[in-house]
Amino acid sequence: MGKLNRKLRKWTADMLDLPQDVAYDLPRMTMIGDRQLYIENHRGVLHFSSHQLRLQLSHGVLEVSGADLVIRTIWTEEVFVEGKIESIHLMDREGQR
Amino acid sequence: MKEGWLQRMKGIVTVQVRGGEPEALVNGALQDGLSLWSIRRTSPEHMVFSLTVPDFFRLRPYLRRTGCRIHVTRREGLPFWLRKARKRKFFLGGIALFFVAMYLLSSLLWNIEVRGNKAIRTEDLLAAAKAEGVHPFQWEWKLPEPSDLAKRLAQRLPDAAWIGVEKKGTRLIIQVVETKKPAVRAPRNTRHLIASADAVVTRIIADKGRPVVHVNSRVKKGQTLISGTIGEGANTATVVADGEVRGLVWYEYDVVSPLERTANVYTGETKTKWSLVLFGRALQLTGYGKDPFSASQTREQLQQLGWRGWELPVGRLKETVMELRQERRQLGREEAVESGLLQARADVLSKAGADAVVKEQKILHEKTDNGKVYMKVLLEVDQSIVKEMPLVQMQGE
């Protein structure tokens, strides 16, 4: 995205009161307690085990840790995770945050 | 994803992935539009997921690319079920037969209901319906259209003013509205009206026919009052003469009225018997023994337990036996004459009809002899004097 493009998008989002995820291609996460997690706008699975799920985002990586994690459903842009979720970390492309 | 019916139709395979890079396999499959669900790790080396059968066959290139090996652990859905069913031919046939039978039986017409008919017999209606091809156990697709059928049934049954046909599942309801017909009148002969007695006409109204006599004219018994032939010369016709003719008729009576009368009189002595009534049977409780009266009359009173139209089969019966005494009574001459006249009037009214009116009464002769009054009474009665006389058709005239 060019700089102008990004600015235009931000301006539109501010003017029209749009949610940020629509404007910036950000992931949207919906969490129900510690048992269900619904992630939109991911870019693929990096790692998956019963206690950790790492997802590629457009900018960075999302790490979900827990126990007995199961991907109930997965589509190209959405994931629906079930299990006992303990933490969610948002990281830069490689480093930590 | 909860497996839906579409997935079940396609068939669901649960596979176990071993070795290689399972994440890459999942990503690659997703990129290509394969849908996977229930992905979980059972151990660090093993991953399990489910997918449909068509997707399963598309998975092969990704397996090769990522170096994974798969092993099917569970098969579900229609394709697998069909394969199993192929071995159970009779079971499958039974299921098919069940559905076929269900369809056939539900497309039969099971019963026909006829509503709203009174004069038209249900059998006639059903016979008419049968002639139109509508009878129980008829195929639904052979039935004519309800509106069409209603029209044709109405044509077959002229007594029905309207017929409605309604189909409710396996039932056919035929609703009938009958025509209201006037009461059938018996055909009447052409006739004259003639006098039933010697009389003086007081009133004549001819509804039909030609009046021949006038008010105050004297008629003999059998004389024509209203003629059934009308018109003149060649244009004569005979009709059913109808009308009202009243006249004064004289009756002469010989009345005998005794001076001594006997009458039954209650003495006032009574005896009461009580009975218990259960289910229409009475059990006498009190008043046993012979009645002490030589002549008596009994009055019964039944009282039944009940509440608001409900009647219990329990009640009591009160019988009152009342003593009678015969009493002789001596009448005066006047009283005897009066009762004799009354008797004569009652007799004449019963002969002359209910609408007769006694205009005048005259005692022509009176004699008291042997304890009786002998009288000759003349009564003048205003009554209908009409009698019918059928007209015999004269042929060739």
Short mmCIF file of N, CA, C and O in Angstrom, two decimals, chain A residues 4-95:
data_model
loop_
_atom_site.label_atom_id
_atom_site.label_comp_id
_atom_site.label_asym_id
_atom_site.label_seq_id
_atom_site.Cartn_x
_atom_site.Cartn_y
_atom_site.Cartn_z
N LEU A 4 0.07 7.38 0.17
CA LEU A 4 -1.14 8.16 -0.12
C LEU A 4 -2.40 7.31 0.08
O LEU A 4 -3.38 7.74 0.69
N ASN A 5 -2.25 6.11 -0.47
CA ASN A 5 -3.36 5.16 -0.36
C ASN A 5 -3.74 4.94 1.10
O ASN A 5 -4.91 4.97 1.48
N ARG A 6 -2.70 4.72 1.94
CA ARG A 6 -2.95 4.46 3.35
C ARG A 6 -3.63 5.65 4.00
O ARG A 6 -4.55 5.52 4.80
N LYS A 7 -3.17 6.84 3.64
CA LYS A 7 -3.73 8.06 4.22
C LYS A 7 -5.20 8.20 3.83
O LYS A 7 -6.05 8.56 4.63
N LEU A 8 -5.44 7.92 2.55
CA LEU A 8 -6.82 8.02 2.05
C LEU A 8 -7.74 7.07 2.80
O LEU A 8 -8.83 7.41 3.22
N ARG A 9 -7.22 5.86 3.00
CA ARG A 9 -7.99 4.85 3.71
C ARG A 9 -8.29 5.28 5.14
O ARG A 9 -9.41 5.15 5.64
N LYS A 10 -7.28 5.82 5.79
CA LYS A 10 -7.46 6.26 7.17
C LYS A 10 -8.51 7.37 7.25
O LYS A 10 -9.39 7.37 8.10
N TRP A 11 -8.37 8.30 6.26
CA TRP A 11 -9.29 9.42 6.23
C TRP A 11 -10.74 8.93 6.04
O TRP A 11 -11.66 9.30 6.74
N THR A 12 -10.91 8.00 5.09
CA THR A 12 -12.27 7.45 4.84
C THR A 12 -12.80 6.75 6.08
O THR A 12 -13.96 6.94 6.47
N ALA A 13 -11.93 5.95 6.69
CA ALA A 13 -12.35 5.21 7.87
C ALA A 13 -12.77 6.17 8.98
O ALA A 13 -13.78 5.95 9.66
N ASP A 14 -12.01 7.25 9.15
CA ASP A 14 -12.36 8.23 10.19
C ASP A 14 -13.66 8.93 9.85
O ASP A 14 -14.53 9.11 10.70
N MET A 15 -13.78 9.31 8.58
CA MET A 15 -14.96 10.07 8.18
C MET A 15 -16.24 9.22 8.30
O MET A 15 -17.25 9.67 8.80
N LEU A 16 -16.11 8.00 7.83
CA LEU A 16 -17.32 7.16 7.79
C LEU A 16 -17.49 6.32 9.05
O LEU A 16 -18.42 5.53 9.14
N ASP A 17 -16.57 6.49 9.99
CA ASP A 17 -16.67 5.75 11.25
C ASP A 17 -16.64 4.25 11.01
O ASP A 17 -17.41 3.49 11.59
N LEU A 18 -15.78 3.80 10.06
CA LEU A 18 -15.69 2.38 9.76
C LEU A 18 -14.82 1.68 10.80
O LEU A 18 -13.94 2.28 11.38
N PRO A 19 -15.07 0.39 11.02
CA PRO A 19 -14.19 -0.35 11.92
C PRO A 19 -12.78 -0.41 11.33
O PRO A 19 -12.61 -0.45 10.10
N GLN A 20 -11.80 -0.45 12.18
CA GLN A 20 -10.40 -0.40 11.74
C GLN A 20 -10.01 -1.62 10.91
O GLN A 20 -9.17 -1.53 10.02
N ASP A 21 -10.58 -2.75 11.21
CA ASP A 21 -10.16 -3.97 10.50
C ASP A 21 -10.52 -3.92 9.03
O ASP A 21 -9.84 -4.47 8.18
N VAL A 22 -11.61 -3.22 8.73
CA VAL A 22 -12.00 -3.09 7.33
C VAL A 22 -11.00 -2.20 6.59
O VAL A 22 -10.58 -2.48 5.48
N ALA A 23 -10.62 -1.14 7.28
CA ALA A 23 -9.75 -0.16 6.63
C ALA A 23 -8.32 -0.67 6.48
O ALA A 23 -7.68 -0.45 5.46
N TYR A 24 -7.83 -1.36 7.48
CA TYR A 24 -6.39 -1.68 7.49
C TYR A 24 -6.05 -3.14 7.31
O TYR A 24 -4.93 -3.54 7.55
N ASP A 25 -7.04 -3.97 6.97
CA ASP A 25 -6.70 -5.36 6.74
C ASP A 25 -6.15 -5.99 8.02
O ASP A 25 -5.21 -6.76 7.99
N LEU A 26 -6.76 -5.63 9.15
CA LEU A 26 -6.29 -6.14 10.44
C LEU A 26 -7.10 -7.37 10.83
O LEU A 26 -8.23 -7.54 10.38
N PRO A 27 -6.53 -8.22 11.65
CA PRO A 27 -7.32 -9.38 12.09
C PRO A 27 -8.38 -8.95 13.10
O PRO A 27 -8.17 -8.01 13.86
N ARG A 28 -9.51 -9.64 13.07
CA ARG A 28 -10.56 -9.37 14.05
C ARG A 28 -10.76 -10.66 14.83
O ARG A 28 -10.93 -11.73 14.24
N MET A 29 -10.71 -10.53 16.11
CA MET A 29 -10.82 -11.72 16.95
C MET A 29 -12.05 -11.65 17.81
O MET A 29 -12.32 -10.63 18.43
N THR A 30 -12.78 -12.70 17.85
CA THR A 30 -13.95 -12.79 18.72
C THR A 30 -13.70 -13.94 19.65
O THR A 30 -13.44 -15.06 19.22
N MET A 31 -13.79 -13.66 20.95
CA MET A 31 -13.44 -14.69 21.92
C MET A 31 -14.61 -14.89 22.85
O MET A 31 -15.21 -13.93 23.35
N ILE A 32 -14.95 -16.11 23.06
CA ILE A 32 -16.03 -16.42 23.98
C ILE A 32 -15.41 -17.12 25.16
O ILE A 32 -15.01 -18.28 25.06
N GLY A 33 -15.29 -16.38 26.28
CA GLY A 33 -14.65 -16.92 27.48
C GLY A 33 -13.26 -17.39 27.14
O GLY A 33 -12.53 -16.73 26.38
N ASP A 34 -12.91 -18.53 27.63
CA ASP A 34 -11.60 -19.08 27.29
C ASP A 34 -11.74 -20.33 26.46
O ASP A 34 -10.83 -21.14 26.37
N ARG A 35 -12.93 -20.50 25.84
CA ARG A 35 -13.13 -21.78 25.15
C ARG A 35 -13.26 -21.67 23.64
O ARG A 35 -13.00 -22.63 22.94
N GLN A 36 -13.69 -20.51 23.14
CA GLN A 36 -13.84 -20.40 21.69
C GLN A 36 -13.18 -19.13 21.20
O GLN A 36 -13.29 -18.09 21.85
N LEU A 37 -12.53 -19.24 20.08
CA LEU A 37 -11.87 -18.07 19.50
C LEU A 37 -12.11 -18.08 18.00
O LEU A 37 -11.93 -19.11 17.34
N TYR A 38 -12.54 -16.93 17.52
CA TYR A 38 -12.87 -16.81 16.10
C TYR A 38 -12.00 -15.72 15.52
O TYR A 38 -12.06 -14.58 15.96
N ILE A 39 -11.13 -16.07 14.59
CA ILE A 39 -10.18 -15.11 14.04
C ILE A 39 -10.47 -14.91 12.56
O ILE A 39 -10.56 -15.88 11.80
N GLU A 40 -10.65 -13.65 12.18
CA GLU A 40 -10.84 -13.34 10.76
C GLU A 40 -9.59 -12.66 10.24
O GLU A 40 -8.88 -12.00 11.00
N ASN A 41 -9.39 -12.81 8.97
CA ASN A 41 -8.28 -12.12 8.30
C ASN A 41 -6.91 -12.67 8.68
O ASN A 41 -5.99 -11.92 8.99
N HIS A 42 -6.76 -13.97 8.67
CA HIS A 42 -5.42 -14.52 8.90
C HIS A 42 -4.80 -14.87 7.55
O HIS A 42 -5.47 -14.78 6.51
N ARG A 43 -3.56 -15.22 7.58
CA ARG A 43 -2.88 -15.49 6.30
C ARG A 43 -2.25 -16.88 6.30
O ARG A 43 -1.27 -17.12 5.63
N GLY A 44 -2.78 -17.78 7.10
CA GLY A 44 -2.26 -19.14 7.06
C GLY A 44 -1.76 -19.61 8.41
O GLY A 44 -1.51 -18.83 9.31
N VAL A 45 -1.66 -20.93 8.54
CA VAL A 45 -1.22 -21.54 9.79
C VAL A 45 0.30 -21.71 9.72
O VAL A 45 0.83 -22.27 8.77
N LEU A 46 0.98 -21.21 10.75
CA LEU A 46 2.43 -21.42 10.82
C LEU A 46 2.76 -22.65 11.61
O LEU A 46 3.61 -23.44 11.24
N HIS A 47 2.06 -22.78 12.70
CA HIS A 47 2.32 -23.93 13.56
C HIS A 47 1.04 -24.29 14.28
O HIS A 47 0.27 -23.43 14.69
N PHE A 48 0.87 -25.58 14.41
CA PHE A 48 -0.33 -25.99 15.15
C PHE A 48 -0.03 -27.21 15.98
O PHE A 48 0.50 -28.21 15.49
N SER A 49 -0.29 -27.12 17.26
CA SER A 49 -0.22 -28.29 18.13
C SER A 49 -1.33 -28.15 19.14
O SER A 49 -2.08 -27.17 19.11
N SER A 50 -1.49 -29.15 20.02
CA SER A 50 -2.62 -29.11 20.94
C SER A 50 -2.48 -28.01 21.97
O SER A 50 -3.43 -27.68 22.65
N HIS A 51 -1.28 -27.44 22.14
CA HIS A 51 -1.17 -26.36 23.12
C HIS A 51 -0.73 -25.04 22.50
O HIS A 51 -0.62 -24.05 23.19
N GLN A 52 -0.53 -25.02 21.20
CA GLN A 52 -0.12 -23.76 20.58
C GLN A 52 -0.58 -23.69 19.12
O GLN A 52 -0.50 -24.66 18.38
N LEU A 53 -1.06 -22.48 18.77
CA LEU A 53 -1.45 -22.24 17.39
C LEU A 53 -0.85 -20.91 16.99
O LEU A 53 -1.04 -19.90 17.65
N ARG A 54 -0.06 -20.95 15.93
CA ARG A 54 0.53 -19.72 15.45
C ARG A 54 -0.01 -19.42 14.06
O ARG A 54 0.02 -20.30 13.19
N LEU A 55 -0.55 -18.22 13.90
CA LEU A 55 -1.17 -17.85 12.64
C LEU A 55 -0.42 -16.70 12.03
O LEU A 55 0.02 -15.78 12.72
N GLN A 56 -0.26 -16.74 10.70
CA GLN A 56 0.33 -15.64 9.97
C GLN A 56 -0.73 -14.57 9.76
O GLN A 56 -1.86 -14.86 9.40
N LEU A 57 -0.37 -13.32 10.07
CA LEU A 57 -1.28 -12.20 9.82
C LEU A 57 -0.70 -11.36 8.71
O LEU A 57 0.43 -11.57 8.26
N SER A 58 -1.43 -10.35 8.28
CA SER A 58 -0.90 -9.48 7.22
C SER A 58 0.32 -8.71 7.72
O SER A 58 1.25 -8.46 6.98
N HIS A 59 0.29 -8.33 9.00
CA HIS A 59 1.48 -7.73 9.63
C HIS A 59 1.71 -8.45 10.92
O HIS A 59 1.00 -8.19 11.89
N GLY A 60 2.61 -9.36 10.96
CA GLY A 60 2.96 -10.02 12.20
C GLY A 60 2.38 -11.40 12.34
O GLY A 60 1.89 -12.01 11.38
N VAL A 61 2.44 -11.87 13.58
CA VAL A 61 2.07 -13.25 13.86
C VAL A 61 1.17 -13.24 15.09
O VAL A 61 1.38 -12.45 16.01
N LEU A 62 0.18 -14.12 15.07
CA LEU A 62 -0.68 -14.27 16.24
C LEU A 62 -0.40 -15.62 16.86
O LEU A 62 -0.36 -16.64 16.17
N GLU A 63 -0.18 -15.60 18.17
CA GLU A 63 0.10 -16.87 18.83
C GLU A 63 -0.96 -17.11 19.90
O GLU A 63 -1.18 -16.28 20.77
N VAL A 64 -1.63 -18.24 19.77
CA VAL A 64 -2.66 -18.63 20.76
C VAL A 64 -2.10 -19.80 21.52
O VAL A 64 -1.69 -20.80 20.94
N SER A 65 -2.05 -19.68 22.84
CA SER A 65 -1.57 -20.80 23.64
C SER A 65 -2.70 -21.29 24.53
O SER A 65 -3.57 -20.54 24.95
N GLY A 66 -2.66 -22.57 24.80
CA GLY A 66 -3.69 -23.16 25.65
C GLY A 66 -3.51 -24.64 25.72
O GLY A 66 -2.41 -25.15 25.52
N ALA A 67 -4.59 -25.33 25.99
CA ALA A 67 -4.53 -26.79 26.07
C ALA A 67 -5.67 -27.37 25.27
O ALA A 67 -6.74 -26.75 25.16
N ASP A 68 -5.46 -28.52 24.70
CA ASP A 68 -6.46 -29.24 23.90
C ASP A 68 -7.04 -28.36 22.79
O ASP A 68 -8.24 -28.31 22.59
N LEU A 69 -6.19 -27.67 22.09
CA LEU A 69 -6.68 -26.80 21.04
C LEU A 69 -7.11 -27.63 19.83
O LEU A 69 -6.42 -28.58 19.44
N VAL A 70 -8.25 -27.26 19.28
CA VAL A 70 -8.78 -27.94 18.09
C VAL A 70 -9.23 -26.86 17.12
O VAL A 70 -9.88 -25.91 17.54
N ILE A 71 -8.84 -27.00 15.86
CA ILE A 71 -9.39 -26.10 14.85
C ILE A 71 -10.70 -26.70 14.39
O ILE A 71 -10.71 -27.70 13.67
N ARG A 72 -11.78 -26.11 14.86
CA ARG A 72 -13.09 -26.66 14.50
C ARG A 72 -13.32 -26.50 13.00
O ARG A 72 -13.78 -27.42 12.35
N THR A 73 -13.02 -25.33 12.53
CA THR A 73 -13.21 -25.07 11.10
C THR A 73 -12.12 -24.11 10.65
O THR A 73 -11.71 -23.26 11.42
N ILE A 74 -11.74 -24.26 9.41
CA ILE A 74 -10.77 -23.31 8.87
C ILE A 74 -11.11 -23.01 7.43
O ILE A 74 -11.47 -23.89 6.66
N TRP A 75 -11.15 -21.70 7.13
CA TRP A 75 -11.31 -21.27 5.75
C TRP A 75 -10.08 -20.46 5.40
O TRP A 75 -9.22 -20.23 6.26
N THR A 76 -9.98 -19.95 4.19
CA THR A 76 -8.76 -19.25 3.78
C THR A 76 -8.50 -18.01 4.62
O THR A 76 -7.35 -17.63 4.81
N GLU A 77 -9.54 -17.36 5.14
CA GLU A 77 -9.32 -16.13 5.91
C GLU A 77 -9.83 -16.21 7.34
O GLU A 77 -9.66 -15.26 8.09
N GLU A 78 -10.47 -17.33 7.70
CA GLU A 78 -11.06 -17.40 9.02
C GLU A 78 -10.66 -18.69 9.70
O GLU A 78 -10.50 -19.72 9.04
N VAL A 79 -10.52 -18.62 11.00
CA VAL A 79 -10.25 -19.83 11.79
C VAL A 79 -11.17 -19.81 13.00
O VAL A 79 -11.43 -18.77 13.58
N PHE A 80 -11.63 -20.99 13.34
CA PHE A 80 -12.47 -21.12 14.52
C PHE A 80 -11.80 -22.15 15.42
O PHE A 80 -11.70 -23.32 15.06
N VAL A 81 -11.30 -21.66 16.54
CA VAL A 81 -10.50 -22.51 17.42
C VAL A 81 -11.29 -22.80 18.68
O VAL A 81 -11.97 -21.92 19.22
N GLU A 82 -11.20 -24.04 19.14
CA GLU A 82 -11.84 -24.42 20.38
C GLU A 82 -10.81 -25.04 21.30
O GLU A 82 -9.81 -25.59 20.84
N GLY A 83 -11.07 -24.99 22.58
CA GLY A 83 -10.15 -25.58 23.54
C GLY A 83 -10.02 -24.68 24.74
O GLY A 83 -10.83 -23.75 24.92
N LYS A 84 -9.06 -24.96 25.56
CA LYS A 84 -8.87 -24.10 26.72
C LYS A 84 -7.79 -23.08 26.37
O LYS A 84 -6.61 -23.43 26.29
N ILE A 85 -8.17 -21.85 26.13
CA ILE A 85 -7.25 -20.82 25.65
C ILE A 85 -6.68 -20.08 26.85
O ILE A 85 -7.44 -19.63 27.73
N GLU A 86 -5.38 -20.02 26.91
CA GLU A 86 -4.75 -19.37 28.06
C GLU A 86 -4.24 -17.98 27.71
O GLU A 86 -4.34 -17.05 28.51
N SER A 87 -3.63 -17.82 26.53
CA SER A 87 -3.12 -16.49 26.19
C SER A 87 -3.11 -16.29 24.70
O SER A 87 -3.09 -17.25 23.92
N ILE A 88 -3.17 -15.01 24.33
CA ILE A 88 -3.04 -14.64 22.92
C ILE A 88 -1.93 -13.60 22.83
O ILE A 88 -1.95 -12.62 23.57
N HIS A 89 -0.98 -13.87 21.99
CA HIS A 89 0.13 -12.93 21.80
C HIS A 89 0.12 -12.42 20.39
O HIS A 89 -0.06 -13.20 19.46
N LEU A 90 0.30 -11.08 20.28
CA LEU A 90 0.48 -10.51 18.95
C LEU A 90 1.95 -10.14 18.82
O LEU A 90 2.51 -9.46 19.68
N MET A 91 2.60 -10.60 17.78
CA MET A 91 4.05 -10.38 17.63
C MET A 91 4.34 -9.76 16.28
O MET A 91 3.53 -9.87 15.36
N ASP A 92 5.53 -9.14 16.19
CA ASP A 92 6.01 -8.68 14.90
C ASP A 92 6.29 -9.89 14.05
O ASP A 92 6.18 -11.03 14.49
N ARG A 93 6.75 -9.62 12.87
CA ARG A 93 6.98 -10.72 11.94
C ARG A 93 7.85 -11.80 12.56
O ARG A 93 7.57 -12.98 12.47
N GLU A 94 8.92 -11.40 13.26
CA GLU A 94 9.80 -12.42 13.87
C GLU A 94 9.92 -12.21 15.37
O GLU A 94 9.75 -13.13 16.13
N GLY A 95 10.08 -11.00 15.77
CA GLY A 95 10.37 -10.71 17.18
C GLY A 95 9.15 -10.80 18.08
O GLY A 95 8.07 -11.14 17.64
#
